[in-house]
mmCIF file of C-alpha atoms and ligand atoms in Angstrom:
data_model
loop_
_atom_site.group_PDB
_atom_site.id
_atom_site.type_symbol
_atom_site.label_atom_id
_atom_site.label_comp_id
_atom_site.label_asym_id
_atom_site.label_seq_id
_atom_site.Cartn_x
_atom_site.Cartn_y
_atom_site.Cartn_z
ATOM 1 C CA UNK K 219 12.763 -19.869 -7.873
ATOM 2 C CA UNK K 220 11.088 -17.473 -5.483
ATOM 3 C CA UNK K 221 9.613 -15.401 -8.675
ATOM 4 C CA UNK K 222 8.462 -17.869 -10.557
ATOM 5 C CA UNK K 223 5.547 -19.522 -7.971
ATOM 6 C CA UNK K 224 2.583 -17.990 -7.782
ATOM 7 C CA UNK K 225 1.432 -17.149 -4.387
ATOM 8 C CA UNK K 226 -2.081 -19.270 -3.362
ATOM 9 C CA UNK K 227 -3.905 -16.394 -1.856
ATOM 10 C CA UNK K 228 -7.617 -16.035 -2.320
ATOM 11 C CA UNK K 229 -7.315 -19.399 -3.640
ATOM 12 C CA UNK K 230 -6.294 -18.781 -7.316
ATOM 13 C CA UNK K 231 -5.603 -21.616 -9.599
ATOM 14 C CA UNK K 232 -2.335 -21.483 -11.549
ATOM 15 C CA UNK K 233 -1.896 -18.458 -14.757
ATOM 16 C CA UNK K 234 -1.423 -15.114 -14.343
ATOM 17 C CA UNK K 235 -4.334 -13.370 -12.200
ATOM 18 C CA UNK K 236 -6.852 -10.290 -13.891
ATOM 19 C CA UNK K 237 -4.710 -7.371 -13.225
ATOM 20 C CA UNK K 238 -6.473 -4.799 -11.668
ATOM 21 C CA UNK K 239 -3.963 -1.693 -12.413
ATOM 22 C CA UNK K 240 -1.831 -1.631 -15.706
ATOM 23 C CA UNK K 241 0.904 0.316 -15.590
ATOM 24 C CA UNK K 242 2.347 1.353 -19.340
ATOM 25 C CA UNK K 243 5.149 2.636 -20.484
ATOM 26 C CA UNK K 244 5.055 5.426 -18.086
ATOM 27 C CA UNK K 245 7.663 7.988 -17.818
ATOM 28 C CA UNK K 246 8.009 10.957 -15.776
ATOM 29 C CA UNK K 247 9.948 14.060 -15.671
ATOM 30 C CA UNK K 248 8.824 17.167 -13.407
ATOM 31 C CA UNK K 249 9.105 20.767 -14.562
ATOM 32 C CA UNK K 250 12.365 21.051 -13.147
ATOM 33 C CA UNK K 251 14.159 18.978 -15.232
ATOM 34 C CA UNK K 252 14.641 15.656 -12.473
ATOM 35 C CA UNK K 253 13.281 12.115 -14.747
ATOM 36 C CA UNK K 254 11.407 10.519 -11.817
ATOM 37 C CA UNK K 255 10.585 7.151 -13.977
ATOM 38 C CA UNK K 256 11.335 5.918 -17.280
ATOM 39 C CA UNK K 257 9.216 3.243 -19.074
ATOM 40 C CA UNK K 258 7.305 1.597 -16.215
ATOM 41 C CA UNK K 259 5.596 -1.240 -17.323
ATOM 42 C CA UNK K 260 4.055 -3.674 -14.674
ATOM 43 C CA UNK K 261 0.446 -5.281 -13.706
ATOM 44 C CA UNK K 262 -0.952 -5.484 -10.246
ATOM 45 C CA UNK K 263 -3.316 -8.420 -10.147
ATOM 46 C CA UNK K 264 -6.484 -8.304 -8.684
ATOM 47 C CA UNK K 265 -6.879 -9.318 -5.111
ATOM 48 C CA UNK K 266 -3.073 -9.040 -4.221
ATOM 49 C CA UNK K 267 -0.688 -7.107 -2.515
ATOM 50 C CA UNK K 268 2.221 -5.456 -4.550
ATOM 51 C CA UNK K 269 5.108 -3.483 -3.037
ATOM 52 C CA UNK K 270 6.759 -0.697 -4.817
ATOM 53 C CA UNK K 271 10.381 -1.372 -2.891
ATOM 54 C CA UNK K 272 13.616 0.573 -4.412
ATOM 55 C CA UNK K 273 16.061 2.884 -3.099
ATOM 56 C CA UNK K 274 14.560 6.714 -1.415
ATOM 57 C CA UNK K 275 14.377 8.904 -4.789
ATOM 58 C CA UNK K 276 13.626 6.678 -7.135
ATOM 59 C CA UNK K 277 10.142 7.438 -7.917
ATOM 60 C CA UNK K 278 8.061 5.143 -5.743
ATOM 61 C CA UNK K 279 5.758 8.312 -4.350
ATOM 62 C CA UNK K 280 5.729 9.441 -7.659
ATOM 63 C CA UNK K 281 4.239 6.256 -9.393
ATOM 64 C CA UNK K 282 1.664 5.645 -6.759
ATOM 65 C CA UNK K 283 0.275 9.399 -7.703
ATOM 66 C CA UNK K 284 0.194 8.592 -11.102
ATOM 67 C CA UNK K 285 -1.901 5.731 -9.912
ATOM 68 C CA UNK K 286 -3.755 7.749 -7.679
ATOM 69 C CA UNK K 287 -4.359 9.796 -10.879
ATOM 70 C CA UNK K 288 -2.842 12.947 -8.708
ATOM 71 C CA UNK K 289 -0.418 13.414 -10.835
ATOM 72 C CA UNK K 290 -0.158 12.995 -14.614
ATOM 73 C CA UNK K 291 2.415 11.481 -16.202
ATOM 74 C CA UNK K 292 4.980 12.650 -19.078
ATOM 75 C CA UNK K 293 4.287 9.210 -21.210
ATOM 76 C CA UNK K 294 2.657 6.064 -21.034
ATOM 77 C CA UNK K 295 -1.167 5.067 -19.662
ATOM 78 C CA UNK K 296 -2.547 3.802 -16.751
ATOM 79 C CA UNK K 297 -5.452 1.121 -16.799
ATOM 80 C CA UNK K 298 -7.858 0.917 -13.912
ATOM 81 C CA UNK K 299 -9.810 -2.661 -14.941
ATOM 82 C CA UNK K 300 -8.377 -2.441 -18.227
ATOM 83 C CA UNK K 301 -10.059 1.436 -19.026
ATOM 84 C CA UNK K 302 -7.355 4.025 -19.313
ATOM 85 C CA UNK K 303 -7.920 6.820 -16.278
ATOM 86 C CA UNK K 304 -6.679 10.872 -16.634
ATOM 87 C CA UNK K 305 -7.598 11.611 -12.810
ATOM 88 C CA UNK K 306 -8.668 10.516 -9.180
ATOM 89 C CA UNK K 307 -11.520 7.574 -8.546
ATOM 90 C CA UNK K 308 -13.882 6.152 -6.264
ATOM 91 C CA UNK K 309 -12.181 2.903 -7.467
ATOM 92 C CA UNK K 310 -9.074 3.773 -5.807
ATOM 93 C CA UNK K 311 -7.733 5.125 -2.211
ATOM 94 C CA UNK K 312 -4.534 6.783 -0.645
ATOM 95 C CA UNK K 313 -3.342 5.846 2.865
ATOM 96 C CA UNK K 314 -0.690 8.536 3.517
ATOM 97 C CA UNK K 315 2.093 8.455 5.726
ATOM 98 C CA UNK K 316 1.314 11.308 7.611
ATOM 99 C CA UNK K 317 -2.248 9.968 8.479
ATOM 100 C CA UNK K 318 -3.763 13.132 6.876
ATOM 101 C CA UNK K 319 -6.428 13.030 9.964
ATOM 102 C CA UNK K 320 -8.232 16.168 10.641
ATOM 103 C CA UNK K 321 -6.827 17.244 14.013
ATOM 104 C CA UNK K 322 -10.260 19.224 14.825
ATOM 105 C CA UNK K 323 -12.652 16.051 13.706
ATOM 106 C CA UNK K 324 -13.210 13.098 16.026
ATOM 107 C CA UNK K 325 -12.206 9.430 15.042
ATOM 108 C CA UNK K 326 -15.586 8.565 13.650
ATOM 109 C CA UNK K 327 -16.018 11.988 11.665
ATOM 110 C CA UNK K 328 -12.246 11.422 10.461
ATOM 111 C CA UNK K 329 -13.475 7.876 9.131
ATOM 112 C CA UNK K 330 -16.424 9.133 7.791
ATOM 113 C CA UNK K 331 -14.862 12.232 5.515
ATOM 114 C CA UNK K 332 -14.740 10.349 2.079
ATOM 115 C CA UNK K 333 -18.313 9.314 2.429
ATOM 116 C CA UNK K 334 -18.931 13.073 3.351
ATOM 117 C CA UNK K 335 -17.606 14.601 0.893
ATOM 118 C CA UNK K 336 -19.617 12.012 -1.797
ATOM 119 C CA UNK K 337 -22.845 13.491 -0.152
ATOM 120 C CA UNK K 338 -23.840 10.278 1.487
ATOM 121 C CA UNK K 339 -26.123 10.806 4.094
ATOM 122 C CA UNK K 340 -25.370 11.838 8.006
ATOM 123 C CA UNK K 341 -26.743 8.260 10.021
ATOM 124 C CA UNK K 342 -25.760 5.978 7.004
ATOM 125 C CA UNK K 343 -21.752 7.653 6.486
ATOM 126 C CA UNK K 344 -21.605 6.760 10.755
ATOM 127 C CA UNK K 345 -23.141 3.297 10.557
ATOM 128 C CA UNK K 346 -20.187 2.845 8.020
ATOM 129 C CA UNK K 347 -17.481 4.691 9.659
ATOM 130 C CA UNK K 348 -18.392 2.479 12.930
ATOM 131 C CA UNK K 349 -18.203 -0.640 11.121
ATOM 132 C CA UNK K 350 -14.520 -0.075 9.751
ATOM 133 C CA UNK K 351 -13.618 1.266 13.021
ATOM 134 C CA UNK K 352 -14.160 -1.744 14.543
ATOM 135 C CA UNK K 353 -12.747 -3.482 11.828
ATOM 136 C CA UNK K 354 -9.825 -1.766 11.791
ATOM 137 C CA UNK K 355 -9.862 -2.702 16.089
ATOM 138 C CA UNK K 356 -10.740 0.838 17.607
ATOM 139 C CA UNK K 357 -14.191 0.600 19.356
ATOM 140 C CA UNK K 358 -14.674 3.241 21.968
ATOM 141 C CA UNK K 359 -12.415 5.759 20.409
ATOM 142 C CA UNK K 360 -15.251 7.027 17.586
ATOM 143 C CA UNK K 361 -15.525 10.647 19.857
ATOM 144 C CA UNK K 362 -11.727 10.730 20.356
ATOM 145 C CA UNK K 363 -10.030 13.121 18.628
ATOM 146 C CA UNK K 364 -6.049 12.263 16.847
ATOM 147 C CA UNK K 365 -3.550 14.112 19.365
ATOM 148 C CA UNK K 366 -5.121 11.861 21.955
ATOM 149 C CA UNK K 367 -4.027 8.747 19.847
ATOM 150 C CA UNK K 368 -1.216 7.195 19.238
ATOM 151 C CA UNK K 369 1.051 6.949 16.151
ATOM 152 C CA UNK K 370 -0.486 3.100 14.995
ATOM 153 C CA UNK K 371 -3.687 3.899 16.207
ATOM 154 C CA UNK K 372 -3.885 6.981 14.134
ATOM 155 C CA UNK K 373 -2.618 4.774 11.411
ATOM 156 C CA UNK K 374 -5.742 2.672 11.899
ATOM 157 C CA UNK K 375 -7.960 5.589 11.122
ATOM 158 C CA UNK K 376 -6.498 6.359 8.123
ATOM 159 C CA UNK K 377 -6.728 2.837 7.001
ATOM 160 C CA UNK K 378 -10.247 3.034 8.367
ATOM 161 C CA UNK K 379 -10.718 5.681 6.036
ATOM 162 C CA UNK K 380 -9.711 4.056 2.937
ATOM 163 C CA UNK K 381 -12.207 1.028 3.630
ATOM 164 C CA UNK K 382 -14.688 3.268 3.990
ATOM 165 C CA UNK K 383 -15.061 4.509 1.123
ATOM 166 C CA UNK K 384 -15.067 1.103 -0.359
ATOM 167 C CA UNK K 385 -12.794 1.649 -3.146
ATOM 168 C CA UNK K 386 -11.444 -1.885 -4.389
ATOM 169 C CA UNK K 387 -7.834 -0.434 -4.958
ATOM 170 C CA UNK K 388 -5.698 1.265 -1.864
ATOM 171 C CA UNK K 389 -2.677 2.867 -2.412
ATOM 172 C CA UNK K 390 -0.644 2.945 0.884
ATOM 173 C CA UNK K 391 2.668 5.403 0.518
ATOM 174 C CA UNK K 392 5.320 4.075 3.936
ATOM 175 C CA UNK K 393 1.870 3.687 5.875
ATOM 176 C CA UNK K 394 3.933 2.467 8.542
ATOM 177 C CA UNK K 395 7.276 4.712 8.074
ATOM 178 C CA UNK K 396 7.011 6.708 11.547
ATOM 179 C CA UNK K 397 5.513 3.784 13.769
ATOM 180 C CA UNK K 398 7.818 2.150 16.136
ATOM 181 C CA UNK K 399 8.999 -1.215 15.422
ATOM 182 C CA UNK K 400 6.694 -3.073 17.214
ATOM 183 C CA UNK K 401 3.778 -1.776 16.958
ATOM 184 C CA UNK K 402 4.734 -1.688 13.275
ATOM 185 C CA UNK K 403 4.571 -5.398 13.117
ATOM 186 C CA UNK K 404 1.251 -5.826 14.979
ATOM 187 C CA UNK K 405 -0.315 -3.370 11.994
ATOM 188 C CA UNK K 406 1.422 -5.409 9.494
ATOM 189 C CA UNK K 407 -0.273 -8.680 11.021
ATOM 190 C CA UNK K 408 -3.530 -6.443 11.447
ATOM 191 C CA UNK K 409 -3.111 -5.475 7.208
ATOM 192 C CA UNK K 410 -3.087 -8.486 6.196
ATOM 193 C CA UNK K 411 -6.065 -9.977 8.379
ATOM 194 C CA UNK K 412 -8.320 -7.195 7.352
ATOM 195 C CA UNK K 413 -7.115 -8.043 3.827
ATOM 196 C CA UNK K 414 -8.466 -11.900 4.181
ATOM 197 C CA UNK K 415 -11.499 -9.873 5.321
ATOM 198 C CA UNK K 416 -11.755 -6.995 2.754
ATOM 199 C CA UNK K 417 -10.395 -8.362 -0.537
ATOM 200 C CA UNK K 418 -8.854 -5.312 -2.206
ATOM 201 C CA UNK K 419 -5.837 -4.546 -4.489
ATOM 202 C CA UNK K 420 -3.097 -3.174 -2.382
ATOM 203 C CA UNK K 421 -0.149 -1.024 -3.691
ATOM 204 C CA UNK K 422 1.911 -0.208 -1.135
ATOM 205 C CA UNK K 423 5.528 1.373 -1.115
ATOM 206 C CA UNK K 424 7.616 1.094 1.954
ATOM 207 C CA UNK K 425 11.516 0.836 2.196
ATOM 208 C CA UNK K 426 11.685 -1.921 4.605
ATOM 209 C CA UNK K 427 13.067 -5.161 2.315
ATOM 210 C CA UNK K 428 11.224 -7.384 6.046
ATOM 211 C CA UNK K 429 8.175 -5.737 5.997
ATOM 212 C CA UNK K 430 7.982 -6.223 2.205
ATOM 213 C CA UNK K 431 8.546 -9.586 2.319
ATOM 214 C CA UNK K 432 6.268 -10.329 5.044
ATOM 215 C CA UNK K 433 3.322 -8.818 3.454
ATOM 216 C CA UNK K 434 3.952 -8.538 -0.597
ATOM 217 C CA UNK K 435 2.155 -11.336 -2.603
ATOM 218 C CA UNK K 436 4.396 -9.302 -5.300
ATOM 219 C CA UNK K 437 7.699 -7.105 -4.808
ATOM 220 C CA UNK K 438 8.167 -5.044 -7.621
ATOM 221 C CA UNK K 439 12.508 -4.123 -7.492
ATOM 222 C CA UNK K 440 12.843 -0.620 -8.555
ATOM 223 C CA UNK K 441 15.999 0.699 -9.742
ATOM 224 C CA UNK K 442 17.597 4.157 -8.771
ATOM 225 C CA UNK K 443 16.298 7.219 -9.865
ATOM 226 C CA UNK K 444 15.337 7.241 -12.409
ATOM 227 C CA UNK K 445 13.427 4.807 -11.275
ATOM 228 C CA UNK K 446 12.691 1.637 -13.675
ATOM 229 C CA UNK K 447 11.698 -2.471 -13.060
ATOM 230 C CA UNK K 448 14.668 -3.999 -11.899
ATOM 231 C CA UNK K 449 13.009 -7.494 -10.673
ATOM 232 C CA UNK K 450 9.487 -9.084 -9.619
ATOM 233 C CA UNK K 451 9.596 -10.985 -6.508
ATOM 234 C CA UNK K 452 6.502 -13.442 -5.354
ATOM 235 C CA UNK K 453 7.770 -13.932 -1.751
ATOM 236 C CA UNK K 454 5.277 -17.026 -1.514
ATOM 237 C CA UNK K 455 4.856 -17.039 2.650
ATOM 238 C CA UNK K 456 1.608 -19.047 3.704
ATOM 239 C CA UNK K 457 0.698 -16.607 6.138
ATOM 240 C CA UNK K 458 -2.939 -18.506 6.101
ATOM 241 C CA UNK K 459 -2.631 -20.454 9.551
ATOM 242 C CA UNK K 460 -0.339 -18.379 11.819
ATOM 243 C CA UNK K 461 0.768 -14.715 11.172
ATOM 244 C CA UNK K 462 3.837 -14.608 13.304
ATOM 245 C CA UNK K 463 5.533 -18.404 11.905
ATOM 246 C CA UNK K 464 5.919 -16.604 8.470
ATOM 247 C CA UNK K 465 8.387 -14.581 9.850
ATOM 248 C CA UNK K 466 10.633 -17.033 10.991
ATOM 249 C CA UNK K 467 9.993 -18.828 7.833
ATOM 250 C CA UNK K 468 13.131 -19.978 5.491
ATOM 251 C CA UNK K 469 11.511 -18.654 2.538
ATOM 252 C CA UNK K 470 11.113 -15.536 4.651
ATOM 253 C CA UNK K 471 14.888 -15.559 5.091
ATOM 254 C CA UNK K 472 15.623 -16.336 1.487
ATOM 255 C CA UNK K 473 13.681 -13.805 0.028
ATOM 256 C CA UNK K 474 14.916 -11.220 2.372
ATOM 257 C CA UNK K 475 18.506 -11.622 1.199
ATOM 258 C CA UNK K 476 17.976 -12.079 -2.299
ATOM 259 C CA UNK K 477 16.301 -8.526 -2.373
ATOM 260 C CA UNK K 478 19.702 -7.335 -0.401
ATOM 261 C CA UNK K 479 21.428 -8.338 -2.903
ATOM 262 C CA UNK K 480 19.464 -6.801 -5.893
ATOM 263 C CA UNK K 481 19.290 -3.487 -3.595
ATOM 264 C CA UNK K 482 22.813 -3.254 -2.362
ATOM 265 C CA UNK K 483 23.743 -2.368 -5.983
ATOM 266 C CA UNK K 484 21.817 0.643 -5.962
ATOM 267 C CA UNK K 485 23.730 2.091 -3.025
ATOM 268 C CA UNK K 486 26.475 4.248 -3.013
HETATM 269 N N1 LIG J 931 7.200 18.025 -7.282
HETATM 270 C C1 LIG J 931 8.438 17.676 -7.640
HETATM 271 N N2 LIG J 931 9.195 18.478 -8.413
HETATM 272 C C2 LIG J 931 10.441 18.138 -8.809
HETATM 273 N N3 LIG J 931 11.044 16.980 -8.455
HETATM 274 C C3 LIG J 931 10.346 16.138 -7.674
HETATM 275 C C4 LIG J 931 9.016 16.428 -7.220
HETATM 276 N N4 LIG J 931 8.571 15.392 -6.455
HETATM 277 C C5 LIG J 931 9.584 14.508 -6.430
HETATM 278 N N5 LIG J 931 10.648 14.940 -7.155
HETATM 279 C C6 LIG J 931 11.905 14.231 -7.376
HETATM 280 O O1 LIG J 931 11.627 13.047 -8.093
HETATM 281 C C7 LIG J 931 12.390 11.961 -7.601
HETATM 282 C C8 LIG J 931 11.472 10.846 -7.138
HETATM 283 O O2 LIG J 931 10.758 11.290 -5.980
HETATM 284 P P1 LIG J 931 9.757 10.356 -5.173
HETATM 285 O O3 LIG J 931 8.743 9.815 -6.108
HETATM 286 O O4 LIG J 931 9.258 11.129 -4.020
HETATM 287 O O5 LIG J 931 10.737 9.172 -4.694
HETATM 288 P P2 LIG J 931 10.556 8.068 -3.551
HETATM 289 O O6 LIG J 931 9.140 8.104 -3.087
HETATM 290 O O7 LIG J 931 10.952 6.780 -4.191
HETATM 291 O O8 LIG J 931 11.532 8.413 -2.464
HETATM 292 C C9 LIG J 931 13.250 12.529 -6.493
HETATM 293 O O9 LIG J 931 14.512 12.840 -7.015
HETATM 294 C C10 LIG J 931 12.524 13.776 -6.070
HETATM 295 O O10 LIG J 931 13.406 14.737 -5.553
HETATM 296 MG MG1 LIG J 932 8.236 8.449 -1.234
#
C-alpha cells in the first residue's frame, strides 16, 4: 500500500519521524458564519514535505494561516516542536502565490527584507541574500528589479526569501499556481534539490494531484468544505538519482490515480 511505506528521505530508519508541526483538533469558522475546517488533526514530520491537496474552498489557505499563526483558530492547538504557538515565528515562513515582492526594491533588497526587518545588519543581511540567490539559481539579477522578471523567476525570489530568513518550517500556499507548465516543472525539480540542500519542513498546498505526487513525501486528502482528513498518502518516489525518471515512474502513475479517485468524490 502506497500509505503505509515510509518514504527514505534524509535517510530515516523505519517509525514514525519527530513531527515538527502538530496540528489538533482545529476547527474554524469565520465571522460570517462559513466553517472553514472541522477537527483537523495531523503531524508534519520533521524534514519532509507535506501537501495540503483537496478540492478549491475547502480550507487549505486557511489551515496554512493557522500554521503561519496569521490567523487564529475557533478550536484546537497548534504545536511548533511540540510548544503550543498563538502567533507568527522566526521558526516558520510563507511563500505566497502572488510572490509578495516589493515592485520598488531590487532582487537582492527583496531577498534581504525578512532579515531587515529583524534589524540584522546592512553588509551581513546582503552576504545572505546573495547566497540564497544563488542558491535559489539567480546570479546577476541581485540589482534587477520584479517587472523585469519573469513569473518563475520571481517565484525564485520569494523562495529566496523564505531561506533567508532561515526559518526551519516554510509554508508555500499554490507557489507555483500562475507559472506556466513548464517552467512549473523545472521549479518543482529546483524545490526539491534545494530541499536535499536546505533540510526544512515544507507545507505546501497546491491543487495539482501531479505536482503533489511528484514532490509530497506526505499528501494529506482533504475533504470539501468544510474541510476535514479524508486520507494520508506517502507517494514513496526515489527522486534521489534522477529528478525527471520519477515522473514516469509506475508508482508515480499509481499514486496519481488513486488520489483521482479519492478527489473525484468531492466534485460536483
Ligand atoms: N476571511 C474570510 N471570511 C469569511 N470566509 C472566508 C474567509 N477566508 C476564506 N473564507 C471561506 O472559507 C472557505 C475556505 O477558504 P480557503 O481556506 O481560502 O480555501 P482553499 O484555500 O482550500 O481554496 C471558503 O469557503 C472561503 O470562501
Ligand atoms: Mg487557497
Amino acid at each position: 500500500m502506497l500509505n503505509t511505506v515510509l518514504s527514505a528521505r534524509n535517510g530515516q530508519a523505519s517509525g514514525t519521524p519527530e513531527a515538527a508541526v502538530q496540528v489538533e483538533g482545529i476547527g474554524k469558522r469565520y465571522p460570517g458564519g462559513v466553517e472553514a475546517l472541522k477537527d483537523v488533526t495531523l503531524d508534519f514530520p520533521a524534514g519532509e514535505l507535506t501537501t495540503l491537496l483537496g478540492p478549491s474552498g475547502c480550507g487549505k489557505t486557511t489551515l496554512l494561516k493557522i500554521i503561519a499563526g496569521l490567523l487564529d483558530p475557533s478550536k484546537g492547538q497548534i504545536r511548533v516542536k511540540g510548544k503550543q504557538v498563538h502567533g507568527p515565528g522566526p521558526d516558520r515562513a510563507f511563500v505566497f502565490q502572488d510572490f509578495a515582492l516589493m515592485p520598488w526594491a531590487t532582487v537582492l533588497r527583496n531577498v534581504a527584507f525578512g532579515l531587515e526587518l529583524r534589524g540584522v545588519a546592512k553588509a551581513e543581511r546582503e552576504a545572505t541574500a546573495r547566497k540564497y540567490i544563488t542558491e535559489v539559481g539567480l546570479t546577476g539579477f541581485e540589482q534587477s528589479y520584479p517587472h523585469e522578471l519573469s513569473g518563475g523567476m520571481r517565484q525564485r525570489v520569494g523562495v529566496a526569501r523564505a531561506l533567508a530568513v532561515d526559518a526551519d518550517i516554510l509554508l508555500m500556499d499554490e507557489p507555483f499556481a500562475s507559472i506556466d507548465e513548464q517552467t512549473r516543472r523545472k521549479l518543482q525539480e529546483d524545490l526539491l534539490q534545494l530541499l536535499q540542500i536546505e533540510k526544512k519542513t515544507v507545507i505546501f498546498v497546491t491543487h495539482s494531484i501531479e505536482e503533489a505526487v511528484y514532490v509530497s513525501d506526505q499528501i494529506v486528502l482533504l475533504s470539501r468544505r468544510p474541510g476535514t482528513v479524508s486520507r494520508i498518502i506517502r507517494p514513496n518516489l526515489d527522486h534521489s538519482t534522477d529528478l525527471e525518471a520519477a515522473r514516469r515512474d509506475k508508482a508515480y502513475l499509481d499514486c496519481v490515480d488513486e488520489i483521482w479517485q479519492t478527489l473525484k468524490q468531492y466534485l460536483v
